[in-house]
Coordinates of C-alpha atoms and ligand atoms in Angstrom, one line a residue:
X1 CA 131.3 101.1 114.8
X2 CA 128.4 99.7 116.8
X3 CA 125.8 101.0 114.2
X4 CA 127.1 98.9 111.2
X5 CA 125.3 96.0 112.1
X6 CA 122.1 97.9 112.4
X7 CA 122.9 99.6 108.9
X8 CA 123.4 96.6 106.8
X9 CA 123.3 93.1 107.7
X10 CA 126.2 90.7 107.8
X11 CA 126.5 88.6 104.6
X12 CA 125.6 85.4 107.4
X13 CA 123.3 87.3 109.1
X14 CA 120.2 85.1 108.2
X15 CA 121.5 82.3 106.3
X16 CA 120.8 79.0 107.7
X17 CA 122.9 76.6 109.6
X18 CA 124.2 75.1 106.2
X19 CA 124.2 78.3 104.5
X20 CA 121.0 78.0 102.4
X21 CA 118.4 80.8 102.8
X22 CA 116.8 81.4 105.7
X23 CA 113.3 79.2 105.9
X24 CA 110.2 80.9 105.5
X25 CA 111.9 83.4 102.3
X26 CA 109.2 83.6 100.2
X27 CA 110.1 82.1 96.7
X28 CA 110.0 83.3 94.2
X29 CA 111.5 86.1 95.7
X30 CA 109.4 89.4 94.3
X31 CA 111.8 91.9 92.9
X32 CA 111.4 95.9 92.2
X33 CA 113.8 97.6 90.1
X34 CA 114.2 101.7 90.0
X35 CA 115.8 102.6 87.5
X36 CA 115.5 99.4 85.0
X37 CA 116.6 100.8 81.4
X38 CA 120.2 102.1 83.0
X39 CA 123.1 100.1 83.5
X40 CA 122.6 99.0 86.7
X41 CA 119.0 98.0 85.7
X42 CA 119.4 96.1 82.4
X43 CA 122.8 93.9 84.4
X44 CA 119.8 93.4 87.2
X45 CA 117.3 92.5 84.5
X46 CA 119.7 90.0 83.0
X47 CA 119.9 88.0 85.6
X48 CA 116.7 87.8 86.6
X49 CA 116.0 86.7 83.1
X50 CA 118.2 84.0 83.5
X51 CA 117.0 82.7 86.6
X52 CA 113.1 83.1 85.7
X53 CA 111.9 80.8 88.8
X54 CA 113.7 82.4 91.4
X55 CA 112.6 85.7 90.8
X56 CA 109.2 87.7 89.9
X57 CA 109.1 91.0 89.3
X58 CA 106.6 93.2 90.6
X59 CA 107.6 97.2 89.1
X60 CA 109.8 98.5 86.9
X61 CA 110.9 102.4 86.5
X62 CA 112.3 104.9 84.2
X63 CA 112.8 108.8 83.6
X64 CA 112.4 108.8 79.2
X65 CA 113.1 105.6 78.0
X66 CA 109.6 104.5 77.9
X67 CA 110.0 102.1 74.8
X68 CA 112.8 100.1 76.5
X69 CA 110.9 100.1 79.7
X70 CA 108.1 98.7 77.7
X71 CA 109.8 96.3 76.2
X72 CA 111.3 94.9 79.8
X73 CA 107.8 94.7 80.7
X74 CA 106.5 92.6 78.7
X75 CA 109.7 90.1 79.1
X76 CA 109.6 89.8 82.3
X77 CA 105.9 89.9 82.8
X78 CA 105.9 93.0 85.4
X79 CA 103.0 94.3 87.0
X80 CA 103.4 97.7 86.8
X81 CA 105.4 100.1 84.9
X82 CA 106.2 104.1 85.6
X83 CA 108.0 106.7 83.8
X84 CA 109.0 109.9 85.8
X85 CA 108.5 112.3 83.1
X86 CA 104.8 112.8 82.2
X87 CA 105.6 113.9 78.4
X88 CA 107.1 110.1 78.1
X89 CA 103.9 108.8 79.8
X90 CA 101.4 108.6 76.1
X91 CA 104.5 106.5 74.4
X92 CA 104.3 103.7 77.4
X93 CA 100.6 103.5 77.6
X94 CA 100.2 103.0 74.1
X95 CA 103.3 100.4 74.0
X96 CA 101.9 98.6 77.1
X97 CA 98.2 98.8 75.9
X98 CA 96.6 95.6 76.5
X99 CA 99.1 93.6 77.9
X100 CA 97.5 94.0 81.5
X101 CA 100.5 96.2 82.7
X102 CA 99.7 99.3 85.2
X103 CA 101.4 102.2 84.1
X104 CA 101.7 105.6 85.3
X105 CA 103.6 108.5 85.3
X106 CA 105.7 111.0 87.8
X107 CA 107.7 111.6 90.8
X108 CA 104.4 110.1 92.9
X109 CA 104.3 107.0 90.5
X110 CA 108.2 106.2 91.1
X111 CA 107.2 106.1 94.9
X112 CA 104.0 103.9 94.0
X113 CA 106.5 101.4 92.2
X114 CA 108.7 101.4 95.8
X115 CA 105.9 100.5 97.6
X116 CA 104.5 98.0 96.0
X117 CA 104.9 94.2 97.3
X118 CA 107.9 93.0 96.8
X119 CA 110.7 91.6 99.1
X120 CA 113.7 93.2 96.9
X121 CA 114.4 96.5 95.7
X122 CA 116.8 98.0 93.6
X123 CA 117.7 101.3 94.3
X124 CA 119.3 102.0 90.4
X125 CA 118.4 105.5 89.7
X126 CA 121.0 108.3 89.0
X127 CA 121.2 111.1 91.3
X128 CA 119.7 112.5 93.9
X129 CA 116.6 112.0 92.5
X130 CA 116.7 108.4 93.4
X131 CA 116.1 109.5 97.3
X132 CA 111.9 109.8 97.2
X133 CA 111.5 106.3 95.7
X134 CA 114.7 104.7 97.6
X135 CA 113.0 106.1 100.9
X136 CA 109.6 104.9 100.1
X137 CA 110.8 101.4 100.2
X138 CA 113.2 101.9 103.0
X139 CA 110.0 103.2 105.0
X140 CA 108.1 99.4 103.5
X141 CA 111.1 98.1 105.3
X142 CA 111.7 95.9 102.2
X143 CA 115.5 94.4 101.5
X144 CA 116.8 97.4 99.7
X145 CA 120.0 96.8 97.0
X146 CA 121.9 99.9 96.9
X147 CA 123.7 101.1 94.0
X148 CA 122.0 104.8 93.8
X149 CA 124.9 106.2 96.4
X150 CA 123.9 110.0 95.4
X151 CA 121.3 109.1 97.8
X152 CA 123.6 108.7 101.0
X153 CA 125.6 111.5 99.8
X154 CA 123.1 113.9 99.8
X155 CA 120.8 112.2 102.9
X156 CA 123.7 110.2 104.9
X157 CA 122.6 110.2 108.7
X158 CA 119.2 111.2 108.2
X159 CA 119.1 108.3 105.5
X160 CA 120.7 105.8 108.2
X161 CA 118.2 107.0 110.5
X162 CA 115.4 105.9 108.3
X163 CA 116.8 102.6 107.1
X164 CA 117.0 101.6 111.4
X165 CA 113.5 103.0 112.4
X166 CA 111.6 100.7 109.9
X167 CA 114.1 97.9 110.0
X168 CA 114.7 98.1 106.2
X169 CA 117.9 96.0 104.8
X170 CA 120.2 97.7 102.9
X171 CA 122.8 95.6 100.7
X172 CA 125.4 97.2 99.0
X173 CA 126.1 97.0 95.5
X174 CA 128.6 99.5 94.2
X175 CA 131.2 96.9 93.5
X176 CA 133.7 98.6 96.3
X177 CA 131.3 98.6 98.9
X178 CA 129.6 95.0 98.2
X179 CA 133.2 93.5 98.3
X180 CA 134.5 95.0 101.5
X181 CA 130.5 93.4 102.5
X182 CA 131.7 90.1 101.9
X183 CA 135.0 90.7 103.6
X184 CA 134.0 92.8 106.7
X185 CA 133.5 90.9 110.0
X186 CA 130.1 92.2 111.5
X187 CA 130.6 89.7 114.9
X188 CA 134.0 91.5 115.7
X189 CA 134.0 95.3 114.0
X190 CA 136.3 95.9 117.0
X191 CA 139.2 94.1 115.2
X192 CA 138.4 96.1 112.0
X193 CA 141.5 99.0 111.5
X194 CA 140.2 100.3 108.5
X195 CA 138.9 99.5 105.0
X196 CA 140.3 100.3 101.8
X197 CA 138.4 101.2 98.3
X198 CA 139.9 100.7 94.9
X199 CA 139.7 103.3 92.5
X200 CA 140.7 102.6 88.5
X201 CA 142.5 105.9 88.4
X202 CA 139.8 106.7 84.9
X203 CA 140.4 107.6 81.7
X204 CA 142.9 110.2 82.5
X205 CA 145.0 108.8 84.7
X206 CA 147.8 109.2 83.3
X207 CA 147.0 112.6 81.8
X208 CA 148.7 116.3 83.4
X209 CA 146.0 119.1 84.0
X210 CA 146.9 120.6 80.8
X211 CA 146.1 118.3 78.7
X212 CA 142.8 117.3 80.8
X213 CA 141.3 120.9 80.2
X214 CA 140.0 120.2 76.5
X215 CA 138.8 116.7 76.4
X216 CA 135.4 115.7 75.1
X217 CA 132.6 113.9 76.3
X218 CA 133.3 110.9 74.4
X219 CA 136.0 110.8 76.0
X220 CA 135.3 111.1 79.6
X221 CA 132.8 108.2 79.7
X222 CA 135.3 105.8 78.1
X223 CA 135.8 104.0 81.3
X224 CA 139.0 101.8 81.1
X225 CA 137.6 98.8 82.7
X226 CA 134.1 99.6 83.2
X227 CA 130.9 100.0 81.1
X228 CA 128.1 102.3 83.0
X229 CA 126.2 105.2 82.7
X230 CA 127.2 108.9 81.6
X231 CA 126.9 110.3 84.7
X232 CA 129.2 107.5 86.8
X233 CA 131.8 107.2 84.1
X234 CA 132.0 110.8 84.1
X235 CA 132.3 111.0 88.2
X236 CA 135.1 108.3 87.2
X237 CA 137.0 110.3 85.2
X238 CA 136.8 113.8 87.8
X239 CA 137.2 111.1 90.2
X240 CA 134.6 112.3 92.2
X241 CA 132.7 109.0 91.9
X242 CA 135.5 107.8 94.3
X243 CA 135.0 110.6 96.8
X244 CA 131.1 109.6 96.6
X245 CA 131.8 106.1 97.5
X246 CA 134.1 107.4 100.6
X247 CA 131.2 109.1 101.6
X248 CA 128.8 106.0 101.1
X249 CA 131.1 103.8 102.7
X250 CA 131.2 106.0 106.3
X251 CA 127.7 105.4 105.8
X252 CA 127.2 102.5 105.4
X253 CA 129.9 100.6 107.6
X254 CA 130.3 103.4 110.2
X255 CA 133.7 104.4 110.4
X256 CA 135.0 107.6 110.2
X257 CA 136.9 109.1 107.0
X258 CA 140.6 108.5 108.4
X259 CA 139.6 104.8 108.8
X260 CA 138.7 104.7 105.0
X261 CA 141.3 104.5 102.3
X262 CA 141.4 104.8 98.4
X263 CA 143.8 103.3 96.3
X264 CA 144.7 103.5 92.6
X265 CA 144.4 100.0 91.1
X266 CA 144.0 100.6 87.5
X267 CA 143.6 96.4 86.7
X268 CA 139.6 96.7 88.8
X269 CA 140.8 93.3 89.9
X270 CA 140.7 93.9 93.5
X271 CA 137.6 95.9 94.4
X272 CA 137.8 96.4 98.2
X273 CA 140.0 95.4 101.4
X274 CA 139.4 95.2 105.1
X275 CA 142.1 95.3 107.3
X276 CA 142.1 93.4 110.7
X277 CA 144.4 94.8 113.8
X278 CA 146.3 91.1 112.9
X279 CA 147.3 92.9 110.0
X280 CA 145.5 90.4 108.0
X281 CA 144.2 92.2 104.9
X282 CA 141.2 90.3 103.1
X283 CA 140.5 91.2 100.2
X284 CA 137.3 90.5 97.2
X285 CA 138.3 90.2 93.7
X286 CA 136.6 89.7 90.3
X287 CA 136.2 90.6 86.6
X288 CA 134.6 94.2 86.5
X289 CA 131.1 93.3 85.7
X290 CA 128.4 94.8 87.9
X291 CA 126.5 91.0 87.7
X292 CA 128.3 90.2 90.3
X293 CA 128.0 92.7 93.2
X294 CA 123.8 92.4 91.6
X295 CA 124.1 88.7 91.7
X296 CA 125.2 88.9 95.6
X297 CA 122.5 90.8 96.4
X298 CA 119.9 89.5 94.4
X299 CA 120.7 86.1 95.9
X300 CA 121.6 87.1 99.6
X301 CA 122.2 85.5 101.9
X302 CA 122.6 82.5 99.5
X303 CA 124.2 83.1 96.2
X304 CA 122.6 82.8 92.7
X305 CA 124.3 81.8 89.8
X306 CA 125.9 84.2 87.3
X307 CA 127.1 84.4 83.9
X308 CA 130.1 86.6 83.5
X309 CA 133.8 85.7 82.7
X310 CA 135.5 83.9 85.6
X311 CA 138.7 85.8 87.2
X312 CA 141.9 84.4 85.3
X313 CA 144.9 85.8 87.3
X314 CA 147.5 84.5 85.0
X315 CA 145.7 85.9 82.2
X316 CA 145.8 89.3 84.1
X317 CA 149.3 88.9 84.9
X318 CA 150.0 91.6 87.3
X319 CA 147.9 94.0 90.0
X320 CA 149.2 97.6 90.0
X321 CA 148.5 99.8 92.5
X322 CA 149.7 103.9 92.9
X323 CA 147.9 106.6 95.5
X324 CA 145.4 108.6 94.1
X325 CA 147.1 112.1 93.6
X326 CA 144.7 115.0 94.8
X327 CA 146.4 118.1 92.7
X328 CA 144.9 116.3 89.4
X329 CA 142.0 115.3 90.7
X330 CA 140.8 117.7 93.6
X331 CA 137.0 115.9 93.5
X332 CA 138.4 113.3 95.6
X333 CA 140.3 116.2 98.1
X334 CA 136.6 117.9 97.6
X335 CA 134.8 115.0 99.1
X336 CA 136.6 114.0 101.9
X337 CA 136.9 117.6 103.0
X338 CA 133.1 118.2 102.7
X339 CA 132.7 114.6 104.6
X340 CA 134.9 116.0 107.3
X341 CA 133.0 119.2 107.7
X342 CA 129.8 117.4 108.1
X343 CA 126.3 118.8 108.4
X344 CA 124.8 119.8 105.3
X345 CA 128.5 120.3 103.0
X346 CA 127.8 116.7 101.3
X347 CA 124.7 117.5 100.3
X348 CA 126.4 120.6 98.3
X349 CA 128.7 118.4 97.2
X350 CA 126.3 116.4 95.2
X351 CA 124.3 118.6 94.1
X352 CA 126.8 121.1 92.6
X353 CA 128.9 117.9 91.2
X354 CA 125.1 116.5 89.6
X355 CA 124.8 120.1 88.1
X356 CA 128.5 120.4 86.7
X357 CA 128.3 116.8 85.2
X358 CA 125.4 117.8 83.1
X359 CA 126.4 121.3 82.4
X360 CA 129.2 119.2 81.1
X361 CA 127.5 116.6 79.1
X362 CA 125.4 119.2 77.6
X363 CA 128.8 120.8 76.3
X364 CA 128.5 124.4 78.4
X365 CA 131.8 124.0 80.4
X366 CA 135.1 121.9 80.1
X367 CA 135.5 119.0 81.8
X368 CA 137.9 120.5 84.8
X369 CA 135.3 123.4 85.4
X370 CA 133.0 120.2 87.0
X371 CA 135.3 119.7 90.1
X372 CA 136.0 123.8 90.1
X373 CA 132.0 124.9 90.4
X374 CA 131.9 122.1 93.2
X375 CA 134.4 123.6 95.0
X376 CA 133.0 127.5 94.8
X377 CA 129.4 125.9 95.8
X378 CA 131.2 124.5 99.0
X379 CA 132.7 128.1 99.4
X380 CA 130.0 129.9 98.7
X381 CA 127.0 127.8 100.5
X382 CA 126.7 128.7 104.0
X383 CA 127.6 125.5 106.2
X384 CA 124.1 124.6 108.0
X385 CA 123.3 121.0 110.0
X386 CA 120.7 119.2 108.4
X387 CA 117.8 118.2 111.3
X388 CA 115.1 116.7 108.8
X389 CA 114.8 115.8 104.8
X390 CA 113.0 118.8 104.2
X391 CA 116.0 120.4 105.2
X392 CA 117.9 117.8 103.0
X393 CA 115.9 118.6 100.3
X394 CA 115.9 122.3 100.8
X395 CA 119.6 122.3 100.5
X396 CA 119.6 120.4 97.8
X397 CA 117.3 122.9 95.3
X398 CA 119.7 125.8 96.9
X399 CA 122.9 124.2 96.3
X400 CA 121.7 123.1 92.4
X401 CA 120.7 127.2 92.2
X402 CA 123.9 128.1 92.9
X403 CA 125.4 125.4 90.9
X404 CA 123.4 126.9 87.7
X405 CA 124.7 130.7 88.4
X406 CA 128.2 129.3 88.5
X407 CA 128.0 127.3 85.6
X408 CA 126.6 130.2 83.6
X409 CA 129.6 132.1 84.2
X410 CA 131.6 129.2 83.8
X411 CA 129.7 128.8 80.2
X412 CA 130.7 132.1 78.8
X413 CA 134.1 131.9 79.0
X414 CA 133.9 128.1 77.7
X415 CA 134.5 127.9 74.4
Ligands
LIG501 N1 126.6 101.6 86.1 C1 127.4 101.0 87.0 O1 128.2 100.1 86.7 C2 127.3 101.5 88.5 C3 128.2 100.9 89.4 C4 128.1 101.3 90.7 C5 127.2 102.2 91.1 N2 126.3 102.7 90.2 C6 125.4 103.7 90.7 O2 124.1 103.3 90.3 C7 123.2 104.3 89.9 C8 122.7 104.1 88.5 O3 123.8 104.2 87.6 P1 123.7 103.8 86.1 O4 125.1 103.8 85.6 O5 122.9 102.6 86.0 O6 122.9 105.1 85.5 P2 122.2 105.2 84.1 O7 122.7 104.1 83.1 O8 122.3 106.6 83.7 O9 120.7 104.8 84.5 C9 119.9 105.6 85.3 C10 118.5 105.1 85.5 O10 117.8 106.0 86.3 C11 116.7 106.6 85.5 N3 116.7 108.0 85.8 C12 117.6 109.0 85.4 N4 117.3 110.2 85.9 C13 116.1 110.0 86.6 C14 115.2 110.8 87.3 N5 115.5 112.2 87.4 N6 114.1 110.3 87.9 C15 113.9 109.0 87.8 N7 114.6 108.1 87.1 C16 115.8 108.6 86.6 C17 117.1 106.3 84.1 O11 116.0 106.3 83.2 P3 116.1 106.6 81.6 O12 116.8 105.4 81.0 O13 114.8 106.8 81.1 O14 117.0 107.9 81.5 C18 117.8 104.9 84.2 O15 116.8 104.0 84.3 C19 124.1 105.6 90.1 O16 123.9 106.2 91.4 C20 125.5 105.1 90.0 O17 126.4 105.9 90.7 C21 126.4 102.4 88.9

């Protein structure tokens, strides 16, 4: 538990007597974003809009969508612009021509935009492929907003081990883990029992395994209560996205996976709890929009205003909660089990689960052959520790190998 303070910083940590800022924060604060045309970008991009003279930003990344990246840009008057694929790279040169922009293109460019100046960083790229970049500015010891949680999934320790030896700030922003932030007593982790993450249950939570083997795309993504990107709201649905944030959570706040509890609580009023040795439970709620968690963070330790609908609770009427049940879903029986073996089994995990997902979304397998190939990949993998990032990433281009095979054979019984 010691190490939590050390991995992110208490939401008091360097706020002033009166709660303001600390002095000497540079304002405007300057502000990266990875990953800025996804959903975790465009809800940051918002609100920097709205709040133009507390905020400048300094880079701005994407993988394709170099005409929306363009576009953001120009409105918010950033310095430099990259695209990770080079075939997108003509169509943002030309769009940016002449506006004074930088732009470039690749894996080195997305580390370029992490290391540029700026004092805030949002790690909001999908995947695994957000570690490079997310590193970069861990190792510029910048104040680092997390959202990208593949990242801890697939690097945990060696990624905590990083974010201490250059003294970089991580913030959480996945809505769970930024509310059990703002509830979790970093002065007296001792009284801490355990913490608790709420989970919507998905699309198919009230569906059998029979009548979950069929369904489409479309409807996978069609989160109940949240709107997000393919591959979350997908992760949702397996509820593997849950298992991830277990994961995340031990990383971040230090505690091992007995002290960290899911619950179903399909309303997403309540987002996270800490539980004291008291008994006193505190809890964070709000309406599920991500500008909040983004608003906390882009504001800490002070808070900045934010737009979204205020939390009616008589509107809501009534919070609901059931336990998660692991025979539907196994993704969440998957991660905890690959959390508890340790050494290099998350990093299969997310690699094999990032493989299925798109095998998925591309229409080769069905949507409960996602959480099966994860769970042969953790079979079939042998279990290794993981003493350096080239091992990580090693592991990682292995376990998506094996992934492919599986899916393969997965695809040609599919349909
Ligand atoms: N969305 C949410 O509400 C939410 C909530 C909590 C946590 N998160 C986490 O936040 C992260 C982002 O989620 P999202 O929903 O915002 O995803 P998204 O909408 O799919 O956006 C992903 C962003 O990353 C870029 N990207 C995708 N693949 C890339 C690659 N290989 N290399 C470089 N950039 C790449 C995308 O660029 P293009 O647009 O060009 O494809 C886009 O800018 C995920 O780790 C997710 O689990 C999301």
């Amino acid at each position: 538990m010691s190490g939590a303070a050390a991995a992110i910083r208490s939401p008091r940590a360097r706020a002033g007597a009166n709660g303001q800022p600390e002095p000497g924060r540079a304002a405007p604060r300057r502000v990266t974003v990875l990953g800025s045309t996804g959903s975790i970008g465009r809800s940051t991009l918002d609100l920097l809009e709205r709040n133009p003279d507390e905020f400048r930003v300094e880079a701005l990344t994407a993988n394709h969508n170099a005409a929306l990246l363009a576009e953001q840009a120009k409105k918010l008057g950033a310095r430099f612009a990259a695209v990770a694929d080079p075939a997108d790279y003509p169509a943002l040169k030309d769009a940016l021509a002449g506006s004074g922009i930088e732009v470039a293109c690749g894996r080195d460019a997305l580390v370029e935009a992490a290391e540029r100046p700026a004092d805030w960083v949002m790690a909001g790229i999908v995947g695994a492929a957000g570690l490079e970049p997310t590193l970069a500015a861990v190792r510029r010891g910048r104040i680092v907003a997390f959202a990208n949680k593949e990242v801890l999934v697939c690097a945990g320790t060696l990624f905590m081990q990083e974010v201490a030896a250059y003294g970089a700030t991580l913030l959480p922003v996945d809505s769970e883990h930024n509310a059990i932030w703002q509830c979790f007593d970093f002065d007296r982790v001792d009284g801490i029992e355990k913490i608790t993450l709420t989970c919507s249950g998905g699309p198919f939570r009230e569906r059998s395994v029979e009548e979950m083997r069929d369904v489409s795309v479309e409807a996978a993504v069609a989160h109940p209560t949240w709107r997000m990107g393919a591959k979350i709201s997908i992760d949702s649905a397996t509820l593997m996205n849950k298992g991830l944030e277990l994961i995340e959570a031990h990383h971040l706040f230090q505690l091992p996976p007995e002290r960290i509890d899911i619950v179903v609580h399909p309303q997403s009023v309540i987002h996270g709890l800490v539980t004291y040795h008291d008994g006193s439970v505190l809890a964070h709620l709000g309406t599920p929009d991500m500008r909040t968690p983004i608003a906390y963070a882009l504001g800490w330790p002070g808070r900045t205003a934010a737009p979204m609908q205020r939390l009616d609770l008589a509107a809501v009427g009534r919070l609901t909660f059931e336990a998660p049940d692991p025979e539907r879903f196994p993704a969440l029986r998957l991660a905890r089990d690959a959390l508890r073996a340790g050494g290099g089994c998350p990093t299969v995990l997310n690699a094999a689960n990032e493989t299925a997902v798109h095998a998925f979304i591309a229409g080769q397998i069905g949507f409960l052959d996602i959480a099966a190939t994860v769970e042969r990949a953790l079979e079939r993998m042998p279990k290794v520790s993981l003493d350096s990032l080239a091992d990580v990433y090693n592991l990682d281009k292995a376990a998506r190998e094996l992934a492919a095979e599986l899916v393969a054979a997965r695809a040609r019984s599919f349909g």
